[in-house]
Coordinates of C-alpha atoms in Angstrom, one line a residue:
Chain A
M1 CA 132.8 65.3 179.0
L2 CA 132.7 62.3 176.8
R3 CA 135.8 62.3 175.1
I4 CA 136.7 59.0 172.8
A5 CA 140.4 59.7 172.3
K6 CA 142.1 60.6 168.9
L7 CA 145.2 58.4 168.9
P8 CA 143.6 54.8 168.8
I9 CA 141.3 56.3 165.8
V10 CA 145.0 57.2 164.3
I11 CA 146.4 53.9 165.0
F12 CA 143.4 52.2 163.5
A13 CA 143.2 54.3 160.2
V14 CA 147.3 53.5 160.0
F15 CA 146.4 49.8 160.8
I16 CA 143.5 49.6 158.3
I17 CA 146.0 51.4 155.6
T18 CA 149.0 48.9 155.8
F19 CA 146.8 45.8 156.3
P20 CA 146.6 44.6 152.6
W21 CA 150.2 45.0 152.5
I22 CA 151.0 43.1 155.6
A23 CA 148.6 40.3 154.5
S24 CA 150.0 40.3 151.3
Q25 CA 153.7 39.3 152.9
I26 CA 152.2 36.1 154.5
P27 CA 151.0 33.9 152.2
A28 CA 149.2 32.1 154.7
I29 CA 146.8 35.1 155.3
N30 CA 147.0 36.5 151.7
H31 CA 143.1 36.1 151.3
Y32 CA 142.8 37.9 154.3
T33 CA 142.2 41.6 152.6
D34 CA 139.0 39.8 151.1
I35 CA 137.4 38.8 154.4
M36 CA 138.2 42.4 155.5
V37 CA 136.3 43.9 152.9
F38 CA 133.4 42.0 154.4
A39 CA 134.9 43.0 157.9
G40 CA 134.1 46.2 156.6
I41 CA 130.8 46.0 155.3
Y42 CA 129.7 44.6 158.8
C43 CA 131.1 46.8 160.8
L44 CA 129.3 49.7 158.8
I45 CA 126.4 48.2 160.2
T46 CA 127.3 48.2 163.7
I47 CA 128.5 51.4 164.1
G48 CA 125.1 52.8 163.3
L49 CA 123.5 50.0 165.4
S50 CA 126.0 50.9 168.4
L51 CA 124.7 54.4 168.2
F52 CA 121.1 52.7 168.2
M53 CA 121.5 50.3 171.0
G54 CA 124.5 51.0 172.9
Y55 CA 124.1 55.0 172.9
A56 CA 120.5 55.5 172.8
G57 CA 119.9 51.9 174.8
Q58 CA 116.7 50.9 171.9
I59 CA 116.7 47.8 171.0
S60 CA 116.4 46.5 166.8
L61 CA 116.1 42.8 165.8
G62 CA 115.3 43.7 162.4
H63 CA 118.7 45.5 161.1
A64 CA 119.1 42.4 158.4
A65 CA 116.2 44.2 156.5
F66 CA 117.7 47.0 156.1
Y67 CA 121.0 45.8 155.0
G68 CA 119.2 43.8 152.5
I69 CA 117.0 46.8 151.0
G70 CA 120.0 48.4 150.2
A71 CA 120.9 45.3 148.4
Y72 CA 118.2 44.5 146.6
V73 CA 117.5 48.3 145.3
S74 CA 121.4 48.3 144.0
A75 CA 120.6 44.8 142.0
I76 CA 117.6 45.7 141.1
L77 CA 118.2 48.9 139.8
T78 CA 121.3 47.8 138.0
V79 CA 120.5 44.8 136.9
K80 CA 116.7 45.4 135.2
Y81 CA 116.8 48.9 134.4
G82 CA 120.4 49.8 133.9
L83 CA 121.2 52.5 136.5
N84 CA 124.7 53.8 137.4
P85 CA 125.4 52.0 140.4
W86 CA 126.3 54.9 142.7
V87 CA 122.6 56.4 141.5
C88 CA 121.2 52.9 142.9
M89 CA 123.1 53.2 145.7
C90 CA 121.8 56.7 146.8
I91 CA 118.4 55.3 145.7
G92 CA 118.4 52.4 148.4
M93 CA 119.5 54.5 151.3
A94 CA 116.8 57.0 150.6
V95 CA 114.4 54.0 149.9
T96 CA 115.8 52.5 153.3
A97 CA 115.3 55.6 155.0
A98 CA 111.8 56.3 154.2
V99 CA 110.9 52.6 155.3
A100 CA 112.8 53.3 158.6
L101 CA 110.8 56.1 159.0
L102 CA 107.8 54.5 158.5
V103 CA 108.4 51.2 160.7
G104 CA 110.4 53.4 163.5
A105 CA 107.5 56.5 163.9
P106 CA 105.1 53.3 165.6
S107 CA 107.1 50.8 166.6
L108 CA 109.5 53.1 168.4
K109 CA 106.8 54.1 171.0
L110 CA 107.7 50.8 172.4
K111 CA 110.0 49.5 174.4
G112 CA 112.3 46.6 175.8
H113 CA 110.8 43.6 174.6
Y114 CA 108.2 45.3 172.4
L115 CA 110.3 47.1 170.3
A116 CA 112.1 44.0 170.1
M117 CA 109.4 41.8 168.8
A118 CA 108.3 44.8 166.3
T119 CA 111.5 45.0 164.6
L120 CA 111.9 41.3 165.0
A121 CA 108.5 40.8 163.1
F122 CA 109.7 43.4 160.2
G123 CA 112.8 41.7 159.6
I124 CA 110.6 38.6 158.8
I125 CA 108.2 40.0 156.5
V126 CA 110.9 42.0 154.5
F127 CA 113.1 38.3 154.3
I128 CA 109.3 37.2 153.3
I129 CA 109.2 39.6 150.6
F130 CA 113.0 38.7 149.3
N131 CA 111.8 35.2 149.1
E132 CA 108.1 35.5 147.2
E133 CA 108.4 38.6 145.1
T134 CA 110.4 36.4 142.6
E135 CA 109.6 38.6 139.6
W136 CA 111.7 41.7 141.4
T137 CA 114.3 39.7 143.4
G138 CA 114.8 36.4 141.8
G139 CA 113.0 34.6 144.8
P140 CA 115.0 32.3 146.7
D141 CA 117.7 31.9 143.7
G142 CA 118.6 35.8 144.2
M143 CA 119.9 37.7 141.5
A144 CA 123.5 37.4 139.5
G145 CA 125.3 40.1 137.1
I146 CA 125.3 42.7 139.4
P147 CA 128.2 45.1 138.1
G148 CA 131.1 46.2 140.1
L149 CA 131.7 49.6 140.9
S150 CA 133.8 52.6 139.2
L151 CA 134.6 55.9 139.5
L152 CA 135.2 58.3 136.6
G153 CA 137.2 55.5 134.7
F154 CA 138.9 54.2 137.9
D155 CA 137.8 50.7 138.4
F156 CA 137.4 49.0 142.0
S157 CA 136.9 45.5 140.8
S158 CA 139.9 43.9 142.5
V159 CA 139.9 43.0 146.5
G160 CA 142.6 45.5 147.2
R161 CA 140.7 48.4 145.3
Y162 CA 137.2 47.6 146.9
Y163 CA 138.5 47.0 150.5
Y164 CA 140.2 50.8 150.2
L165 CA 136.5 51.8 149.6
V166 CA 135.0 50.2 151.6
W167 CA 137.1 50.9 154.9
G168 CA 137.4 54.2 153.7
I169 CA 133.6 54.6 154.0
V170 CA 133.8 52.9 157.3
L171 CA 136.5 55.6 158.6
A172 CA 134.0 58.4 158.0
A173 CA 131.0 57.0 159.4
F174 CA 132.9 56.0 162.0
V175 CA 134.6 59.3 162.7
F176 CA 131.0 61.0 162.0
T177 CA 129.4 58.8 164.3
V178 CA 132.1 59.6 167.2
N179 CA 131.5 63.2 166.3
V180 CA 127.8 62.4 166.9
I181 CA 128.3 60.9 170.3
Q182 CA 130.6 63.9 171.7
S183 CA 128.2 66.4 170.8
G184 CA 124.9 67.4 172.3
T185 CA 123.1 65.1 170.3
G186 CA 124.8 62.2 171.8
R187 CA 124.4 63.7 175.4
A188 CA 120.8 63.5 174.8
L189 CA 120.9 60.0 173.1
R190 CA 122.5 58.6 176.4
A191 CA 120.0 61.2 178.6
I192 CA 117.3 59.0 176.7
H193 CA 119.0 55.9 177.7
A194 CA 119.2 56.5 181.1
S195 CA 115.8 58.3 182.0
E196 CA 113.3 59.0 179.2
P197 CA 111.0 61.0 181.5
A198 CA 113.9 63.0 182.9
A199 CA 115.0 63.2 179.3
S200 CA 112.0 64.8 178.0
A201 CA 111.7 66.9 180.6
M202 CA 114.8 68.7 180.3
G203 CA 113.1 69.5 176.6
V204 CA 114.9 66.5 174.3
D205 CA 112.2 65.3 172.2
V206 CA 112.7 61.6 173.0
S207 CA 110.6 60.3 169.7
R208 CA 112.5 62.4 167.4
F209 CA 115.9 61.4 168.3
K210 CA 114.9 57.7 168.9
I211 CA 113.3 58.0 164.9
L212 CA 116.7 59.8 164.0
V213 CA 119.1 57.4 165.4
F214 CA 117.3 54.3 163.8
V215 CA 116.8 56.0 160.7
Y216 CA 120.7 56.7 160.5
S217 CA 121.4 53.1 161.6
A218 CA 119.3 51.5 158.9
V219 CA 120.9 54.4 156.1
L220 CA 124.5 53.0 157.0
A221 CA 123.2 49.5 156.6
S222 CA 121.8 49.9 153.2
L223 CA 124.8 51.0 152.6
A224 CA 126.8 47.8 153.4
G225 CA 123.7 46.2 151.8
S226 CA 124.7 48.2 148.4
L227 CA 128.1 47.6 148.8
Y228 CA 128.0 43.9 149.7
A229 CA 125.7 43.6 146.3
H230 CA 128.6 44.9 144.3
Y231 CA 131.0 43.2 145.6
L232 CA 129.8 39.7 145.1
N233 CA 127.9 40.4 141.8
F234 CA 125.2 38.4 143.5
V235 CA 122.5 38.6 146.1
N236 CA 119.8 35.8 147.6
P237 CA 117.9 36.2 150.5
S238 CA 119.3 33.5 152.8
T239 CA 122.0 36.5 153.4
F240 CA 119.3 38.7 154.8
D241 CA 117.5 36.3 157.1
L242 CA 116.4 36.7 161.1
F243 CA 120.0 34.9 162.0
F244 CA 122.1 37.9 160.5
S245 CA 120.2 40.3 162.7
I246 CA 121.0 38.0 165.4
K247 CA 124.4 37.7 164.5
L248 CA 124.8 41.8 164.2
L249 CA 123.4 41.7 167.8
I250 CA 126.1 39.3 168.5
M251 CA 128.7 41.3 167.3
I252 CA 128.3 44.8 168.8
A253 CA 127.8 42.6 172.5
L254 CA 131.0 40.8 172.1
G255 CA 132.9 44.0 171.2
G256 CA 131.2 46.0 173.6
M257 CA 127.4 48.0 173.3
H258 CA 128.3 51.0 175.2
N259 CA 131.5 52.0 173.1
I260 CA 131.6 52.7 169.4
W261 CA 135.1 50.9 169.5
G262 CA 133.3 47.5 170.4
A263 CA 131.0 47.9 167.2
V264 CA 134.8 47.4 165.3
I265 CA 136.2 44.9 167.7
G266 CA 133.0 42.6 167.1
A267 CA 132.3 43.3 163.7
G268 CA 136.3 42.3 163.0
L269 CA 136.3 39.2 165.1
I270 CA 133.0 37.5 164.3
T271 CA 133.8 38.2 160.7
F272 CA 136.7 36.3 161.3
L273 CA 135.2 33.9 163.0
S274 CA 132.4 32.6 160.9
Y275 CA 134.3 33.1 157.9
E276 CA 137.5 31.6 158.6
W277 CA 138.1 30.4 162.2
L278 CA 134.7 28.1 162.5
Y279 CA 134.8 26.9 159.5
Y280 CA 135.5 22.8 160.8
F281 CA 132.3 23.4 162.9
E282 CA 130.0 23.6 159.9
E283 CA 126.4 23.7 161.1
F284 CA 127.5 23.6 165.0
E285 CA 129.0 27.2 164.2
V286 CA 125.4 28.5 165.5
I287 CA 126.3 26.7 169.1
V288 CA 129.5 28.6 169.2
Y289 CA 128.0 32.1 168.9
G290 CA 125.5 31.0 171.6
A291 CA 128.4 30.2 173.5
I292 CA 130.2 33.4 172.5
L293 CA 126.6 35.4 174.0
L294 CA 126.6 33.6 177.1
L295 CA 130.1 33.8 178.1
V296 CA 130.5 37.7 177.5
T297 CA 126.9 38.8 179.2
I298 CA 128.0 37.1 181.8
F299 CA 131.8 37.3 182.6
L300 CA 132.5 40.8 180.4
P301 CA 129.1 42.7 180.4
K302 CA 131.0 46.0 178.8
G303 CA 132.2 43.5 175.8
L304 CA 135.9 43.6 174.8
A305 CA 136.1 47.4 174.6
G306 CA 135.7 46.8 178.4
V307 CA 138.5 45.0 179.0
P308 CA 141.1 48.1 179.0
G309 CA 139.1 49.2 181.6
I310 CA 139.3 46.0 184.2
V311 CA 142.9 46.0 183.5
K312 CA 143.3 49.3 184.2
G313 CA 141.1 48.5 187.9
W314 CA 143.5 45.8 188.2
F315 CA 146.8 47.9 188.4
R316 CA 145.0 51.0 190.8
K317 CA 144.4 48.0 193.8
Chain B
M1 CA 107.8 88.3 200.2
N2 CA 109.3 89.1 197.0
F3 CA 106.5 89.2 194.6
V4 CA 108.1 90.9 191.3
E5 CA 104.6 91.5 190.0
E6 CA 101.3 90.7 191.4
E7 CA 100.5 88.5 188.4
N8 CA 99.9 84.6 187.9
I9 CA 102.8 82.7 186.6
L10 CA 100.7 79.7 186.2
E11 CA 96.6 79.2 186.5
I12 CA 95.2 75.5 187.2
N13 CA 91.1 76.0 186.1
R14 CA 88.9 72.8 186.9
V15 CA 91.2 70.1 186.3
V16 CA 90.5 66.8 186.7
M17 CA 92.3 63.7 186.6
T18 CA 91.0 60.4 186.4
F19 CA 92.8 56.8 186.1
G20 CA 90.6 54.4 185.3
G21 CA 87.9 54.8 188.2
L22 CA 90.3 56.6 190.5
M23 CA 89.8 60.4 190.7
A24 CA 93.3 61.4 191.2
L25 CA 92.5 65.2 191.3
S26 CA 88.9 66.5 191.2
N27 CA 87.9 70.3 190.0
L28 CA 90.9 71.8 191.2
N29 CA 91.5 75.2 191.1
F30 CA 94.6 77.6 191.9
Q31 CA 97.2 80.4 190.8
V32 CA 101.0 80.6 191.7
K33 CA 102.4 84.2 191.3
K34 CA 105.2 85.0 189.3
G35 CA 108.7 85.2 191.7
S36 CA 106.7 83.1 194.3
I37 CA 107.7 80.1 196.2
K38 CA 104.4 78.2 196.5
A39 CA 104.4 74.8 198.5
I40 CA 102.0 71.9 197.9
I41 CA 101.2 69.8 201.0
G42 CA 99.0 67.0 201.4
P43 CA 98.9 63.1 203.0
N44 CA 100.9 60.8 200.5
G45 CA 98.2 59.9 197.4
S46 CA 96.8 63.2 197.4
G47 CA 97.5 63.9 194.3
K48 CA 100.5 66.1 194.7
T49 CA 103.2 64.4 192.3
T50 CA 99.9 63.6 189.3
L51 CA 99.3 67.7 189.5
F52 CA 103.2 68.2 189.0
N53 CA 102.8 65.6 186.2
I54 CA 100.3 67.3 184.8
I55 CA 102.3 70.8 184.5
T56 CA 105.2 69.4 183.1
G57 CA 103.4 67.7 180.8
S58 CA 103.7 63.7 181.5
F59 CA 100.2 63.4 180.6
P60 CA 97.8 65.5 179.7
P61 CA 94.5 66.3 182.4
T62 CA 91.3 64.5 181.7
K63 CA 89.9 67.9 182.2
G64 CA 90.6 71.4 182.4
T65 CA 93.0 73.5 181.7
V66 CA 96.8 74.6 182.8
R67 CA 98.0 78.2 181.5
F68 CA 101.5 79.3 181.9
K69 CA 101.9 82.9 181.2
G70 CA 98.6 83.3 180.1
R71 CA 99.2 80.6 177.1
S72 CA 97.6 76.7 177.9
I73 CA 100.0 74.4 177.9
E74 CA 97.9 71.3 179.0
H75 CA 97.8 69.5 175.5
L76 CA 101.5 70.1 175.1
K77 CA 104.3 67.2 175.2
A78 CA 106.8 67.2 178.2
H79 CA 110.0 68.7 176.2
K80 CA 107.6 71.5 174.6
I81 CA 106.6 72.7 178.2
A82 CA 110.2 72.5 179.0
D83 CA 110.9 74.7 176.0
R84 CA 108.4 77.3 177.0
G85 CA 110.1 77.3 180.4
I86 CA 109.1 75.2 183.1
S87 CA 111.4 72.7 184.3
R88 CA 111.5 70.4 187.2
T89 CA 113.0 67.5 189.7
F90 CA 111.7 64.1 190.6
Q91 CA 110.7 62.7 193.4
T92 CA 112.9 59.5 193.0
V93 CA 116.1 61.2 191.3
E94 CA 116.0 60.4 187.9
L95 CA 119.7 61.7 187.3
F96 CA 121.7 60.3 184.0
G97 CA 123.5 58.0 186.0
N98 CA 126.0 57.1 183.4
M99 CA 127.0 60.4 182.7
T100 CA 129.0 62.9 184.8
V101 CA 127.9 65.4 187.0
M102 CA 129.1 68.0 184.4
E103 CA 127.2 66.1 181.2
N104 CA 124.1 65.9 183.4
V105 CA 124.0 69.7 183.6
M106 CA 124.9 70.1 180.4
L107 CA 122.0 68.0 179.5
G108 CA 119.9 70.6 181.3
C109 CA 121.0 73.2 178.9
H110 CA 119.4 71.7 175.6
T111 CA 116.5 73.7 175.7
Q112 CA 118.9 76.5 175.4
V113 CA 121.3 75.2 172.5
R114 CA 120.3 73.0 170.2
T115 CA 122.4 70.9 167.3
S116 CA 121.4 69.5 164.5
F117 CA 122.3 65.7 164.0
M118 CA 124.0 66.5 160.6
A119 CA 125.9 69.7 162.3
S120 CA 127.2 67.5 164.8
G121 CA 128.4 64.4 163.1
F122 CA 130.4 67.5 160.7
V123 CA 131.7 69.4 163.9
L124 CA 130.7 72.3 162.1
P125 CA 132.1 75.7 163.9
Q126 CA 128.5 76.7 165.3
S127 CA 128.0 73.3 166.9
R128 CA 131.5 73.3 168.5
R129 CA 130.9 77.1 169.5
K130 CA 127.8 75.8 171.0
E131 CA 129.1 73.0 173.1
K132 CA 132.1 75.7 174.7
R133 CA 128.8 77.9 175.7
I134 CA 127.2 75.1 177.5
R135 CA 130.1 74.1 179.5
E136 CA 130.8 77.6 180.8
N137 CA 127.1 77.6 181.7
A138 CA 127.2 74.4 183.8
L139 CA 130.3 75.2 185.2
K140 CA 128.6 78.5 186.8
I141 CA 125.5 76.3 187.9
L142 CA 127.5 73.7 189.3
K143 CA 130.0 76.7 191.3
F144 CA 125.9 77.9 192.4
I145 CA 124.7 74.5 193.7
G146 CA 128.3 73.9 195.5
L147 CA 129.1 71.3 193.2
A148 CA 131.7 72.5 191.0
D149 CA 134.5 70.4 192.5
K150 CA 132.9 67.3 191.7
F151 CA 131.9 68.0 188.2
K152 CA 134.2 64.9 186.3
D153 CA 132.6 62.6 188.9
S154 CA 129.7 60.0 188.0
A155 CA 126.7 61.1 188.8
D156 CA 125.8 57.7 190.3
S157 CA 128.4 57.9 192.6
L158 CA 127.4 60.9 194.5
P159 CA 125.3 60.6 197.8
L160 CA 121.8 61.2 197.7
G161 CA 121.8 64.5 199.3
E162 CA 124.5 65.9 196.3
Q163 CA 122.2 64.0 193.8
K164 CA 119.4 66.0 194.9
L165 CA 121.1 69.1 194.4
L166 CA 122.5 68.2 191.0
E167 CA 118.9 67.3 189.9
I168 CA 118.0 70.9 190.7
G169 CA 120.7 72.3 188.9
R170 CA 120.3 70.5 186.1
A171 CA 116.7 71.8 186.2
L172 CA 118.3 75.6 186.6
A173 CA 120.0 74.7 183.5
S174 CA 117.4 75.1 180.9
E175 CA 117.4 78.9 182.7
P176 CA 113.3 78.3 183.6
E177 CA 110.7 80.9 184.8
L178 CA 109.1 78.3 186.4
I179 CA 110.7 75.5 188.3
C180 CA 108.8 72.6 189.9
L181 CA 110.4 70.3 192.6
D182 CA 109.2 67.2 193.9
E183 CA 110.1 66.5 197.4
P184 CA 113.6 68.0 197.3
A185 CA 114.1 67.4 201.0
A186 CA 113.3 63.7 201.2
G187 CA 115.7 61.6 202.8
L188 CA 118.1 64.3 203.1
N189 CA 119.7 64.7 206.9
E190 CA 119.6 68.2 208.5
T191 CA 122.4 69.5 207.1
E192 CA 121.4 68.9 203.7
T193 CA 117.5 70.1 204.3
H194 CA 119.2 73.3 205.0
M195 CA 121.6 73.5 202.3
A196 CA 118.5 72.7 200.5
S197 CA 116.2 75.3 201.7
S198 CA 118.7 78.1 201.2
L199 CA 119.3 76.8 197.7
I200 CA 115.6 77.3 197.1
K201 CA 115.8 80.5 198.6
A202 CA 118.5 81.4 196.3
I203 CA 117.0 80.3 193.2
N204 CA 113.8 82.5 194.1
A205 CA 116.1 85.2 194.4
K206 CA 117.2 85.4 191.0
G207 CA 113.5 85.5 190.0
I208 CA 112.3 82.5 189.2
T209 CA 108.8 81.1 190.8
V210 CA 109.1 78.0 192.9
L211 CA 106.4 75.3 192.9
L212 CA 107.1 73.0 195.9
V213 CA 106.4 69.2 196.8
E214 CA 107.3 68.5 200.1
H215 CA 106.8 66.7 203.2
D216 CA 109.0 68.4 205.6
M217 CA 107.3 70.9 207.2
K218 CA 110.2 72.9 208.6
V219 CA 111.1 73.4 205.0
V220 CA 107.6 74.5 203.9
M221 CA 106.6 76.9 206.3
N222 CA 110.6 78.4 206.4
I223 CA 110.6 79.1 202.5
S224 CA 106.9 79.2 201.3
D225 CA 105.0 82.4 200.5
E226 CA 101.9 80.5 199.9
I227 CA 100.6 76.9 200.6
L228 CA 98.6 74.6 199.1
V229 CA 97.2 71.9 200.7
L230 CA 95.4 69.0 198.6
N231 CA 93.5 65.9 200.4
Y232 CA 92.0 63.1 197.7
G233 CA 92.6 65.3 195.1
Q234 CA 91.3 68.4 196.8
K235 CA 92.0 71.3 197.6
I236 CA 91.1 71.9 201.1
A237 CA 92.8 74.9 202.1
E238 CA 95.1 77.6 200.5
G239 CA 97.1 81.1 201.8
L240 CA 99.5 82.2 203.6
P241 CA 102.0 79.4 205.9
E242 CA 100.8 80.8 209.2
D243 CA 96.8 80.5 208.1
V244 CA 97.3 77.3 207.0
R245 CA 99.2 76.0 210.2
N246 CA 96.2 77.0 211.9
S247 CA 93.6 75.5 209.5
L248 CA 91.2 73.0 211.3
S249 CA 90.6 70.6 207.9
V250 CA 94.8 70.6 207.5
I251 CA 94.9 69.5 211.0
E252 CA 92.6 66.8 210.3
A253 CA 93.6 65.7 207.1
Y254 CA 97.0 65.0 208.7
L255 CA 96.0 63.9 212.0
G256 CA 92.9 62.3 212.0
V257 CA 89.6 63.7 213.5
E258 CA 89.6 63.4 217.7
A259 CA 87.0 60.7 218.3

């Protein structure tokens, strides 16, 4: 049975809960809580993407689009129509689910490179829409004045509170996804990854499962997009470009695609690299990402999440 | 022979299959009796695997009908056919190499027990109960095929003989009424071949109808109730093993005509 150990999840939860306090004690990393909010938002996307790519063995180069749709639905409905942000978030997820269903149904019949190309094209189309539909999206200038979040009088405007909101959602999504992986559904997904003919001969409705996971990962990305919009109070198209889709790929490749923990580790590391540690590289940042992707695929095909296994192997010898 | 009743579980009627200009099967007719073991033999490229792929829904036939338990299934997709009660193995082993032996068999139970995405995400009690039932079921099958002590191993790590057994086990897990075995003895040594033969007999003794493609004549002659011979997509002989063995056209197809 594929069992995902519970102890690391508990340790991880404790780390997440105590992190803002730890960060506040050390002046040099005071602002890390803010970066962790973004790490959490990206983590939400990579968790779904890990299930779709690592477990079900599919590929998507268009998840930035789902992230963007969530963000823009939230932005447009709150700024232009004054709707409740939570309602907008749900509408965003519903819209994204519908779009993912429409895009996924035909394109998930494709495999490998062709699926990559189809999702890539979808991502580019959506990016163009964000840029060109100026009346709705504000075009390249973006949209400002997106309200923050509050619930029953409790205001999530401070960094610390938003941190707990985001990571609370991430933890819930993580546990949900872990449960799926350990269930018959997860088994069916891994079977699809290994052999589609055998999976369907065993009664697995391959296309239905693929679409299901695609929609699930898209909905998580949409939720992440809404959280992003309400945190920054501003969105513009460049956040949701092709490079972001690729960055998501680098995150799960670095963390380890075949392990749900890889999604968390990769999202965390890449977020800190791009927001903090690679600051001095400026435009050359891209080269560093390229190098990371290259080195990881050559030397750590299972990503950082595979390192414990490698170390264990050394001790066995 | 242990026919439960003289009733056809599978009927192939006027099936034609063309790939581009190539006619892989031309106007094929035959029946499989419920509870029997039927072998399909023929030289390479005679259309045996194509026939299997049509029966199990990998692709529909160009023309003709396939009836299973009296209902036509030729338009159904593979997973729907699995639901109806037909299971299969593959000529080149198609195990889930990324999973354990146990998980492979558990996946075979997919048709029996299905959990929704939401139910599995929230770990509802019903999904937990189902998992438990699947696990018990899978263990029973592993004992039946003799791989119970390897349940934790990765399917990739097994030797070919055991991989073939595991494929049969996985196919059994879906509790089929008809099991299609594509060359179960290919690549096996004598001991393994013997084990595979007795396993097939044991499966048949459970009341499961067996349709078999096999090149090993010893296996075919030993265990089949009936044999169908294909050559270039056409039926050239059908009948009891001893009749087929002596059929002139079969000898010709395999050995060529004496000049």
